[in-house]
XYZ file of C-alpha atoms in Angstrom:
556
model
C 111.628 211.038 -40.284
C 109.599 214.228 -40.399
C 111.324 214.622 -36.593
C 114.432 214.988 -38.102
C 113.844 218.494 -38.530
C 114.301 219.317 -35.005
C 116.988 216.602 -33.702
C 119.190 215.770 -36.698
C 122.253 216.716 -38.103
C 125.215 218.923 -36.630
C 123.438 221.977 -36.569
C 120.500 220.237 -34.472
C 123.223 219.881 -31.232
C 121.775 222.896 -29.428
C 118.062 221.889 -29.917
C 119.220 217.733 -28.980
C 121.090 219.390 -25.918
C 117.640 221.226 -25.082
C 116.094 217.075 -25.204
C 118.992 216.159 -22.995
C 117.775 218.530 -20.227
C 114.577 217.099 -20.502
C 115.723 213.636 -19.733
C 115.768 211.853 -23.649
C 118.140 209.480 -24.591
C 119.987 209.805 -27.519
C 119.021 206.330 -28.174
C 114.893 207.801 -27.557
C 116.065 210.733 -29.916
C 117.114 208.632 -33.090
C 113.394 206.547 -32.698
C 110.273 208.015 -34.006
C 108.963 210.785 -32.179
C 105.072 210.855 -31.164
C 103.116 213.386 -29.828
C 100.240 213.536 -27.241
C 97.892 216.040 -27.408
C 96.536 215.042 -23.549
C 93.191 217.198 -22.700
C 93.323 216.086 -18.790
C 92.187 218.852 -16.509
C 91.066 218.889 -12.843
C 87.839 220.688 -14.105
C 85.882 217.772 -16.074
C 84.938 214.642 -14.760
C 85.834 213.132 -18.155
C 89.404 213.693 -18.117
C 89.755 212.892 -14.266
C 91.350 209.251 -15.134
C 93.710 210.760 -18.670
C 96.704 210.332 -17.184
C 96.032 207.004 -16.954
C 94.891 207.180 -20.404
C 98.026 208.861 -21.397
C 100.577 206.567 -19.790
C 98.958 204.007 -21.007
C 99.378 205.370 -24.514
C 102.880 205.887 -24.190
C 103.617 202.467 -23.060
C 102.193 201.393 -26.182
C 104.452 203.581 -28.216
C 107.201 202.789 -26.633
C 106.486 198.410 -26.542
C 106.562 199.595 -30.587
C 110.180 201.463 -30.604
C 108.855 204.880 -30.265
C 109.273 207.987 -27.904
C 106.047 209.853 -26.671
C 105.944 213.639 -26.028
C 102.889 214.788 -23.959
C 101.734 217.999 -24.484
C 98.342 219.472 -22.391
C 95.454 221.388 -24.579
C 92.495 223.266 -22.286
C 88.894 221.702 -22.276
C 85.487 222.940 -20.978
C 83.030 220.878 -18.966
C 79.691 222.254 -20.584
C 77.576 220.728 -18.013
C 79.567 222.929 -15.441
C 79.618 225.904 -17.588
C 75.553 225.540 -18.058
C 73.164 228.413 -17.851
C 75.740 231.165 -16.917
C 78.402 232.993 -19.196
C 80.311 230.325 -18.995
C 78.436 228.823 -22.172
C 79.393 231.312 -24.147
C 82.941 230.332 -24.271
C 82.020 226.293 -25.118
C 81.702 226.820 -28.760
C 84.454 229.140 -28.909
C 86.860 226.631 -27.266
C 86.915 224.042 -30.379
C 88.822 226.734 -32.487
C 90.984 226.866 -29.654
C 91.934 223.774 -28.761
C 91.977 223.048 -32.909
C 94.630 226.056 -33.146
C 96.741 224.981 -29.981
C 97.476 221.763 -31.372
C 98.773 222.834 -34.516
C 101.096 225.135 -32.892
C 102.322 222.202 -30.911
C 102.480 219.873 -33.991
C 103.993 222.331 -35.957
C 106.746 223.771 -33.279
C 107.546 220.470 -32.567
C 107.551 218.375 -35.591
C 105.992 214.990 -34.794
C 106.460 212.003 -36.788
C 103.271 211.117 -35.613
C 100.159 212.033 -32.889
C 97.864 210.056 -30.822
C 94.634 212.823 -29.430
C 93.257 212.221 -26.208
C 90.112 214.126 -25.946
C 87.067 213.828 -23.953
C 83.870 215.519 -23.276
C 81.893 218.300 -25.755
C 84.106 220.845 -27.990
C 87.454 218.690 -27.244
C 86.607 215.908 -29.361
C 85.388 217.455 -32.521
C 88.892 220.452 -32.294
C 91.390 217.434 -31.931
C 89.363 216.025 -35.130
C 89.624 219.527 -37.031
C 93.636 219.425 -35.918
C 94.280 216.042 -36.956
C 92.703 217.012 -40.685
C 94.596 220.002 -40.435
C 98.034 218.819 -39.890
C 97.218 215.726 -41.812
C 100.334 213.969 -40.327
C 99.557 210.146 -39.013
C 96.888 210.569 -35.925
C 95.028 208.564 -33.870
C 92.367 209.562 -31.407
C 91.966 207.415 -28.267
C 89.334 209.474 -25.850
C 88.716 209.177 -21.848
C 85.373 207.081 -22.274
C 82.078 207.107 -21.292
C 80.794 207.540 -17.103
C 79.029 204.528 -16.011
C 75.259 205.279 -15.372
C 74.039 206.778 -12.091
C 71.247 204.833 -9.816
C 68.556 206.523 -7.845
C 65.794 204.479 -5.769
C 65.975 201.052 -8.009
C 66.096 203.335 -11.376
C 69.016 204.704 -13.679
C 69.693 208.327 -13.763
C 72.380 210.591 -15.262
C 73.055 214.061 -15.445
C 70.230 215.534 -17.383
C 67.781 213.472 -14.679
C 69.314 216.406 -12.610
C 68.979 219.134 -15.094
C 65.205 217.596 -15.007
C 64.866 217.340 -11.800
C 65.195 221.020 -11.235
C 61.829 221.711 -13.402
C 60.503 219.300 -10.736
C 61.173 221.189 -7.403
C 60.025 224.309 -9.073
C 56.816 222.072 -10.519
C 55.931 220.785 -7.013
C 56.923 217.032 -8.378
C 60.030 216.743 -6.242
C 61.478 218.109 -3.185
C 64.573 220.207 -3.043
C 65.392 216.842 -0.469
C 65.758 214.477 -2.850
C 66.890 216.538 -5.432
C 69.622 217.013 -3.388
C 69.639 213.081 -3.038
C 69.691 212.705 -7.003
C 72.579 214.913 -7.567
C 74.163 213.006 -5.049
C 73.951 209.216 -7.349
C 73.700 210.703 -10.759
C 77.155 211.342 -12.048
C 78.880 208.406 -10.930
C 82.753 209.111 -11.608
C 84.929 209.095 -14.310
C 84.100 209.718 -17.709
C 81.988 211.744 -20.481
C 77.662 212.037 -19.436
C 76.567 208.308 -19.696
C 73.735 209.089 -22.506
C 74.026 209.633 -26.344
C 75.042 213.501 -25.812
C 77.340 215.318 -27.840
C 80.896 213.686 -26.244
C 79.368 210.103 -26.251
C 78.314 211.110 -30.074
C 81.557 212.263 -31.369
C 83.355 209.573 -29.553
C 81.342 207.015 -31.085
C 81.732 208.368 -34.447
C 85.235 208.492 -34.598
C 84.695 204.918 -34.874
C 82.991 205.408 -37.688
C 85.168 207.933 -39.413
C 87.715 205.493 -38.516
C 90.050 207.915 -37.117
C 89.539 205.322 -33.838
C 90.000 201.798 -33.010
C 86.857 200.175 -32.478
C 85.276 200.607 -28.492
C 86.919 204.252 -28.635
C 82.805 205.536 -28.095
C 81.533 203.059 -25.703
C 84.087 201.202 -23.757
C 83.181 202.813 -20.115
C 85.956 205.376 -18.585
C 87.097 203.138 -15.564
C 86.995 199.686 -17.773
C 90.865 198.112 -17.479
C 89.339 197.674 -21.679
C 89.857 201.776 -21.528
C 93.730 201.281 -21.183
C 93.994 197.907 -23.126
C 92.610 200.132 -25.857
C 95.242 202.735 -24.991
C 98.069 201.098 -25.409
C 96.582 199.351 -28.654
C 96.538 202.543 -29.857
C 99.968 203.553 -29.032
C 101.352 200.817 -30.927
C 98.800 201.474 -33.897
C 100.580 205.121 -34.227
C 103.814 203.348 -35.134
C 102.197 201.420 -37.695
C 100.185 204.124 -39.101
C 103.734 206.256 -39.027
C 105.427 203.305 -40.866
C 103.360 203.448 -43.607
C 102.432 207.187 -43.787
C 98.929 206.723 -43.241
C 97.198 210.256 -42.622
C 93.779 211.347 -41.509
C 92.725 212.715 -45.308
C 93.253 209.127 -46.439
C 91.119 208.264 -43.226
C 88.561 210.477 -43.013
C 87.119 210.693 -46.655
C 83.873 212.206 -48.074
C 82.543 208.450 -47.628
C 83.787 208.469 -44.136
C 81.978 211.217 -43.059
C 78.852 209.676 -44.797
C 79.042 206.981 -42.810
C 79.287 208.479 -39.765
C 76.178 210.497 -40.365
C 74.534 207.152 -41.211
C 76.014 205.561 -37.528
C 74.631 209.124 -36.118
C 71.032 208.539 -37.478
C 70.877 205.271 -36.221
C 71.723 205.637 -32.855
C 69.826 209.147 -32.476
C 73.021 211.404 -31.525
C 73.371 215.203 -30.327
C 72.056 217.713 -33.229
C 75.524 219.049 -32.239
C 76.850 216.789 -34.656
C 76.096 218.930 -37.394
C 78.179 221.432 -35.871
C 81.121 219.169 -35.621
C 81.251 217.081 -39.204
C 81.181 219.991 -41.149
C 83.592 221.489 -39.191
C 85.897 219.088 -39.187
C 85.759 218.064 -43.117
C 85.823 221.527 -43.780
C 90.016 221.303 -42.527
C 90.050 218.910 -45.285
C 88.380 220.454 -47.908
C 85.759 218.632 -48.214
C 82.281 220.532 -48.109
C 79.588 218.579 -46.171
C 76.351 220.479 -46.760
C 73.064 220.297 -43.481
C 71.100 218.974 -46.407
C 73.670 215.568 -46.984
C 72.224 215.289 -42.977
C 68.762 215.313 -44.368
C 68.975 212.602 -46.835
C 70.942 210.195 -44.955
C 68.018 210.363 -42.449
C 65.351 209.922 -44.740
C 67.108 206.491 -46.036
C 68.921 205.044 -42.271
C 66.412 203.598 -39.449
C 66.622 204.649 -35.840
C 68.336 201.421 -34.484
C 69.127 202.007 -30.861
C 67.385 204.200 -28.473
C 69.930 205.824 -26.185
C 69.145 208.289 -23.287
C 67.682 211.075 -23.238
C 65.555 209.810 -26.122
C 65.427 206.351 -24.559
C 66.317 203.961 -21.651
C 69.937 202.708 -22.640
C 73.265 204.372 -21.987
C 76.860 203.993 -23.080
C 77.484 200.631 -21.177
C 74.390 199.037 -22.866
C 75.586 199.490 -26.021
C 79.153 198.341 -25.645
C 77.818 195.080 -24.015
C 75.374 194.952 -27.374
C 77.884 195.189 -29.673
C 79.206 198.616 -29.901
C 79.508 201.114 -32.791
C 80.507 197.900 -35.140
C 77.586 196.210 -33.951
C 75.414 199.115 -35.361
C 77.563 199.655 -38.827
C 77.423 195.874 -39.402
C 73.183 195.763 -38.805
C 73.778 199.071 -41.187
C 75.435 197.233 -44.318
C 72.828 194.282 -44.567
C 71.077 196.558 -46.109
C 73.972 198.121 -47.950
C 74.173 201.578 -45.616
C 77.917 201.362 -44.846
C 80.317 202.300 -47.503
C 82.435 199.188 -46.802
C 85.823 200.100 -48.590
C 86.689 202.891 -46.086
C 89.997 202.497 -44.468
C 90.439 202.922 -40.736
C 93.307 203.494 -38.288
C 93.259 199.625 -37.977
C 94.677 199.814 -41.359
C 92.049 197.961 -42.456
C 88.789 198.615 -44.528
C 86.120 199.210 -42.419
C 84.015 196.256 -44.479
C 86.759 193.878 -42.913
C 86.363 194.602 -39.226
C 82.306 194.836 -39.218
C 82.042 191.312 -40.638
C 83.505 190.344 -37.259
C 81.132 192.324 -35.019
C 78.340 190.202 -32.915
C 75.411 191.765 -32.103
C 74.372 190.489 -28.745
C 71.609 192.375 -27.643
C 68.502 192.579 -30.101
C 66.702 195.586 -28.250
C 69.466 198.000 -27.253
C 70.478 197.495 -31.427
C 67.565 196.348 -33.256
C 67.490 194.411 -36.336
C 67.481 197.140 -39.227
C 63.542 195.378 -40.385
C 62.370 196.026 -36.625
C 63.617 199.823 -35.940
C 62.666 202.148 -33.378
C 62.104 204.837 -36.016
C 61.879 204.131 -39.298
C 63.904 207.449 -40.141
C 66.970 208.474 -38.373
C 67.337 210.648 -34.848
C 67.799 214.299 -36.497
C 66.061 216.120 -39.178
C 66.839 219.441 -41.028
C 63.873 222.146 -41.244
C 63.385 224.887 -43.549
C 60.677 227.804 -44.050
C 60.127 231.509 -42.960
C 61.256 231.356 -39.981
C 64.841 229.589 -41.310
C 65.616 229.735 -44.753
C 69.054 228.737 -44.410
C 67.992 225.573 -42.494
C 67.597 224.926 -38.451
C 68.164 220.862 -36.948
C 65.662 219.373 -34.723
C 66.596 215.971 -32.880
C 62.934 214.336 -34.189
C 63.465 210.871 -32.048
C 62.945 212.860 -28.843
C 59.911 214.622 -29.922
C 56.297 213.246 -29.051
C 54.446 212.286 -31.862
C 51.470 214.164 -30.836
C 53.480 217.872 -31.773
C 55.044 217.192 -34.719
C 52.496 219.275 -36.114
C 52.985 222.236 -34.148
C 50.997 225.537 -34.075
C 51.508 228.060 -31.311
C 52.164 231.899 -30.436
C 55.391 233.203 -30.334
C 57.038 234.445 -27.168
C 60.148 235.616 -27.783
C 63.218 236.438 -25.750
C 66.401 237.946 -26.062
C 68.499 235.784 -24.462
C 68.733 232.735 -22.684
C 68.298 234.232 -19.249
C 65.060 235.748 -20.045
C 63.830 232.636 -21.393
C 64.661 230.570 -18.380
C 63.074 232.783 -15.771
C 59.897 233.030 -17.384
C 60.021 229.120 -17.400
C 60.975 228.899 -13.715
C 58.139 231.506 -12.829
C 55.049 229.627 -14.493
C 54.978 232.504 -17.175
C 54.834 229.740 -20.011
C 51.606 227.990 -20.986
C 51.113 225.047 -23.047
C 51.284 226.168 -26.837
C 54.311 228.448 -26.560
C 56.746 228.833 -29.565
C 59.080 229.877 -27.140
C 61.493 231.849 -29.646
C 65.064 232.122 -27.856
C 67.261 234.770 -29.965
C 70.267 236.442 -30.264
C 72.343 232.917 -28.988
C 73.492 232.146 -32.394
C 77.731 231.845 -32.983
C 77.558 235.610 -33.437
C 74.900 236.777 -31.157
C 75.367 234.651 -28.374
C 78.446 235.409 -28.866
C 79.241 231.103 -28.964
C 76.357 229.751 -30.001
C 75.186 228.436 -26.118
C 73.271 225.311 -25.400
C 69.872 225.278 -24.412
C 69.835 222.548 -21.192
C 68.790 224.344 -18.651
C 65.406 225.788 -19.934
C 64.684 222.525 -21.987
C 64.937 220.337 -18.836
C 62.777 222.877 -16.969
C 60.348 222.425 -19.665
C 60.391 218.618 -19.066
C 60.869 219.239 -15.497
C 57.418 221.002 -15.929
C 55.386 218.463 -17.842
C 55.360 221.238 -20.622
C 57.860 219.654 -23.137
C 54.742 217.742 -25.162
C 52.991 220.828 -25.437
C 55.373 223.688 -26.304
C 57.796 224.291 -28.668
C 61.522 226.123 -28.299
C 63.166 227.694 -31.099
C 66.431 229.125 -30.759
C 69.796 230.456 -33.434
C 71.802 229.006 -30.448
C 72.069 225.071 -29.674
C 70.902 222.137 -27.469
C 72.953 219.870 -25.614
C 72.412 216.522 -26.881
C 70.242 215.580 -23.552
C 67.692 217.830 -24.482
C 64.070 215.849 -25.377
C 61.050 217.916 -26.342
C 59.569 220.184 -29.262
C 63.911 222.034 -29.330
C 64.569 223.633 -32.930
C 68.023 225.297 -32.563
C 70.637 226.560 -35.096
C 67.884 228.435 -37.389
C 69.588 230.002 -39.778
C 70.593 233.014 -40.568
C 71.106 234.000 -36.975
C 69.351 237.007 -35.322
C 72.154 238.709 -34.944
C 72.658 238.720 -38.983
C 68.825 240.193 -39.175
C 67.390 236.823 -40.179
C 63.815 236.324 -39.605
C 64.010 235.076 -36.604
C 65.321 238.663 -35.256
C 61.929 239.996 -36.540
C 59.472 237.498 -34.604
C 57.066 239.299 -32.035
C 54.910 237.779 -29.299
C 51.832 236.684 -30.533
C 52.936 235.283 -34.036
C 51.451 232.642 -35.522
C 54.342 229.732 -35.574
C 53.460 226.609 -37.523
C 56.549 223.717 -37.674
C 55.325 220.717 -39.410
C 58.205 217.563 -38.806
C 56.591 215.409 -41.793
C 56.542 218.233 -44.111
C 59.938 219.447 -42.223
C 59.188 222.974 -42.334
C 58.669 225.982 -39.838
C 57.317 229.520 -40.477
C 56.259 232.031 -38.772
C 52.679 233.230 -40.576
C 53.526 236.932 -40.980
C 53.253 238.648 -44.369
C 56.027 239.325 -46.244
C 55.372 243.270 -46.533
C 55.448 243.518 -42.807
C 58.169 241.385 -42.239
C 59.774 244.006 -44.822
C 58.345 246.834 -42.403
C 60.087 245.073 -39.429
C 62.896 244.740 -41.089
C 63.539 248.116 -42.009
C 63.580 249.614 -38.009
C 65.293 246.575 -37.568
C 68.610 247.762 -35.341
C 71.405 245.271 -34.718
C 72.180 245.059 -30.773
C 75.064 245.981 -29.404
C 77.901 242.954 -28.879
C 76.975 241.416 -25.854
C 80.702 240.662 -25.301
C 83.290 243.424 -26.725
C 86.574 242.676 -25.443
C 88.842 239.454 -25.424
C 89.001 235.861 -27.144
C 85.081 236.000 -27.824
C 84.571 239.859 -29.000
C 87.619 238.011 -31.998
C 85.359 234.705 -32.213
C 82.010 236.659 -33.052
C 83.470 238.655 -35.796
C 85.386 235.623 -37.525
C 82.664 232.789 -37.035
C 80.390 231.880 -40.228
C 76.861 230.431 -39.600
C 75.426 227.284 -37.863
C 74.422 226.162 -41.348
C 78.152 225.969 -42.237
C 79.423 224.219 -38.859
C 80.022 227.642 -37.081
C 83.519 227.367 -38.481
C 86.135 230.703 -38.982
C 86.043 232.378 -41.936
C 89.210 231.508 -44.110
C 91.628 230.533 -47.163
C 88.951 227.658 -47.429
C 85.894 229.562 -47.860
């Protein structure tokens, strides 16, 4: 047993006397040990049922001979950290929480580890960990929050967000905004729409680093804690037989996952977090392998923002499965990946029913006939930028407008707010890339107050920093290079001609190249808008968007 290390043998007595004050007995000490890497905090709504999670996990382990060891990671609510500094840190947190279980895994060495993530940047660093340590891992998450209700029609948390753009609009009273904030966010669990937790969540289904239901069985479900303690006794099997996550999680994995991501339209955060997370096991996954898996997969299923149906839709249509298995009729899926089922993935998809034709559509009757997120290129971002296409009208996907350009986030969202944005802004957010920002921050609040404001079918926003995956609307984000690395999005002014063409998949900015040249040689780099502590570290260390956002290191 790799556990042996710390509990075996007659030099081990002081470290099994250590166990003894913690309660083990020797009898729990001699059986395989398992760690939990629980992300519960009384901050997220998401993690506000884990410990039931948790215990349910460890009864599983232990039904299957083993001994759990909980251990606590931190976790940021993004929603709550939302238009103040507070965003800055989001980003930053997946190294974190990446690095913290390590240091737990390798301090205390597990024979196995079950992850127990929800919401944003938790998900996506207990991936990176379990590819780092590459020991036997499963990932069993909090679930998804059941969707809110609001005068006869279903709302969630970006209805709020929205619903802010309203009052200031005149198309809703602060009354029953106050009402709507009230209904929208139910109780337990991760934002009830295809964001960037439900996203990740649902693809670690497809990875396979998760049973099957991990994305959409809802939070307060008894199926939640069924699929706990399943998972508990999976860890033992997967222990057993020295199954790791690099077996898992291959290059075919992760193409499969981007397939499942296309289909159902998920957060352009997701091309943050694959990369990312292949990149701990050496695999490269390049923003142009997004590209050409979503010229090739249909959009299958519509899920909020983009569309009406939420988390609990899905699971009653058939779940994740019920998407891959539409998927390989026409031979999308690469069947022979194995899962934490210790199965092929091929075996368990052949079982899943589809029960719902509109919430998952037949692969010949698609929403889209080309998946939820596209890659862009041009002038304006050579290295690449990601636009979420599903959520876009069709009437600005040919695009031309004058830049108006702002140096932060802030600036952005109070010209918004005080009717200083007209219909056929480029609105050009800057210096919010990993580096700039510094952490990269999401873009909900002015993107909602565009929508709020009828103005999301007539503007664009471009940004080096990132949207949440409720944002709808004309939202380019993680252009490439960043500002803050003088790319050409540093030298925009107001009044440029901006030209983004999603058929063509480009975006420039119609400037000539000898004055962008000129601009770019008075071009001064801006201060650090953070110089002290975890983040001043993170902005010095962290690559570009293009390349996940991830550290710079013995991988590169």
């Amino acid at each position: 047993m790799r556990s042996d290390r710390m509990k075996k043998g007659i030099e081990k007595a002081p470290h099994r006397s250590l166990m003894n004050a913690l309660g083990y007995l020797r009898e729990e000490l001699e059986q395989h040990i398992i760690g939990i890497a629980n992300s519960a905090n009384e901050l997220i709504p998401g993690h506000m049922h884990l410990d039931r999670v948790c215990q349910a996990v460890k009864d599983g382990i232990r039904m299957a001979g083993g001994t759990p060891m909980e251990f606590s990671t931190i976790g940021i609510c993004d929603g709550i950290a939302m238009g103040h500094e507070g965003m800055k840190y989001s980003l930053g947190s997946r190294e974190l929480i990446c690095d913290s279980v390590e240091v737990m895994a390798k301090a205390y060495p597990f024979d196995g580890l079950v992850l127990i993530p929800n919401c944003d940047k938790i998900i996506p660093g207990m991936m990176m960990a379990a590819m780092r340590l590459n020991i036997p891992c499963i990932m069993v998450s909090g679930g998804p929050m059941l969707v809110g209700r609001h005068k006869g029609k279903t709302v969630d948390l970006i209805t709020v967000f929205e619903g802010v753009g309203k009052v200031v609009a005149g198309h809703m009273t602060e009354n029953e905004l106050y009402e709507l904030e009230g209904c929208a966010c139910p109780g337990a669990g991760s934002c009830s729409g295809m964001f960037t937790a439900n996203s990740m969540n649902c693809l670690s289904e497809a990875l396979g680093i998760a049973l099957p239901g991990n994305g959409t069985i809802p939070a307060i479900h008894s199926d939640r804690l069924r699929l706990a303690k399943m998972a508990g006794k999976k860890i033992m099997e997967l222990v057993k037989k020295d199954i790791k996550p690099r077996d898992i999680m291959t290059l075919d994995a992760f193409k499969n996952a981007i397939t499942v991501d296309m289909a159902f339209g998920g957060s352009s955060n997701t091309a943050l977090h694959l990369p990312a997370v292949a990149h701990e096991g050496g695999i490269k996954l390049e923003l142009n392998t997004f590209d050409e898996i979503s010229e090739k997969v249909p959009h299958i299923c519509n899920m909020s923002p983009a569309g009406q149906h939420h988390l609990e839709d899905l699971n009653d249509a058939g779940g994740v499965y019920g998407i891959m298995k539409e998927l390989s009729g026409k031979g999308l899926i690469k069947k022979g990946c194995l899962t934490v089922e210790v199965k092929k993935i091929g075996d368990t998809i052949k079982h899943a029913v589809v029960s719902d034709t509109e919430v998952i559509r037949p692969i010949d009757r698609p929403y889209h006939d080309k998946g939820g997120l596209a890659v862009l290129s041009g002038s304006l971002a050579p290295d690449g930028c990601i636009v979420k296409r599903i959520g876009v009208s069709e009437s600005i996907w040919h695009f031309e407008g004058k830049a108006r350009v702002f140096d932060s986030e802030e600036e952005a969202g109070a010209a918004i707010m005080e009717g200083r944005v007209w219909a056929g802004d480029a609105i050009i957010i800057r210096y919010e890339g990993p580096k700039g920002g510094p952490g990269m921050r999401e873009m909900l609040s002015p993107t909602s107050m565009l929508a709020g404001r009828g103005l999301d079918t007539v503007c664009a926003l471009i940004t080096d920093g990132r949207f949440s995956g409720g944002t709808r609307g004309l939202c380019i984000g993680h252009v490439s290079p960043e500002a803050a690395e003088g790319g050409p999005i540093a030298l925009a002014k107001d009044g440029d001609k901006i030209v983004i063409d999603l058929n063509k998949k480009t975006i420039d900015i119609i400037v000539s190249k000898k004055e962008m040249e000129k601009r770019m040689s008075v071009w001064v780099r801006p201060e650090p808008k953070i110089k002290e502590g975890y983040m001043a570290r993170y902005a010095k260390m962290v690559t570009s968007a293009a390349t996940g956002a991830i550290f710079k290191g013995d991988k590169d």
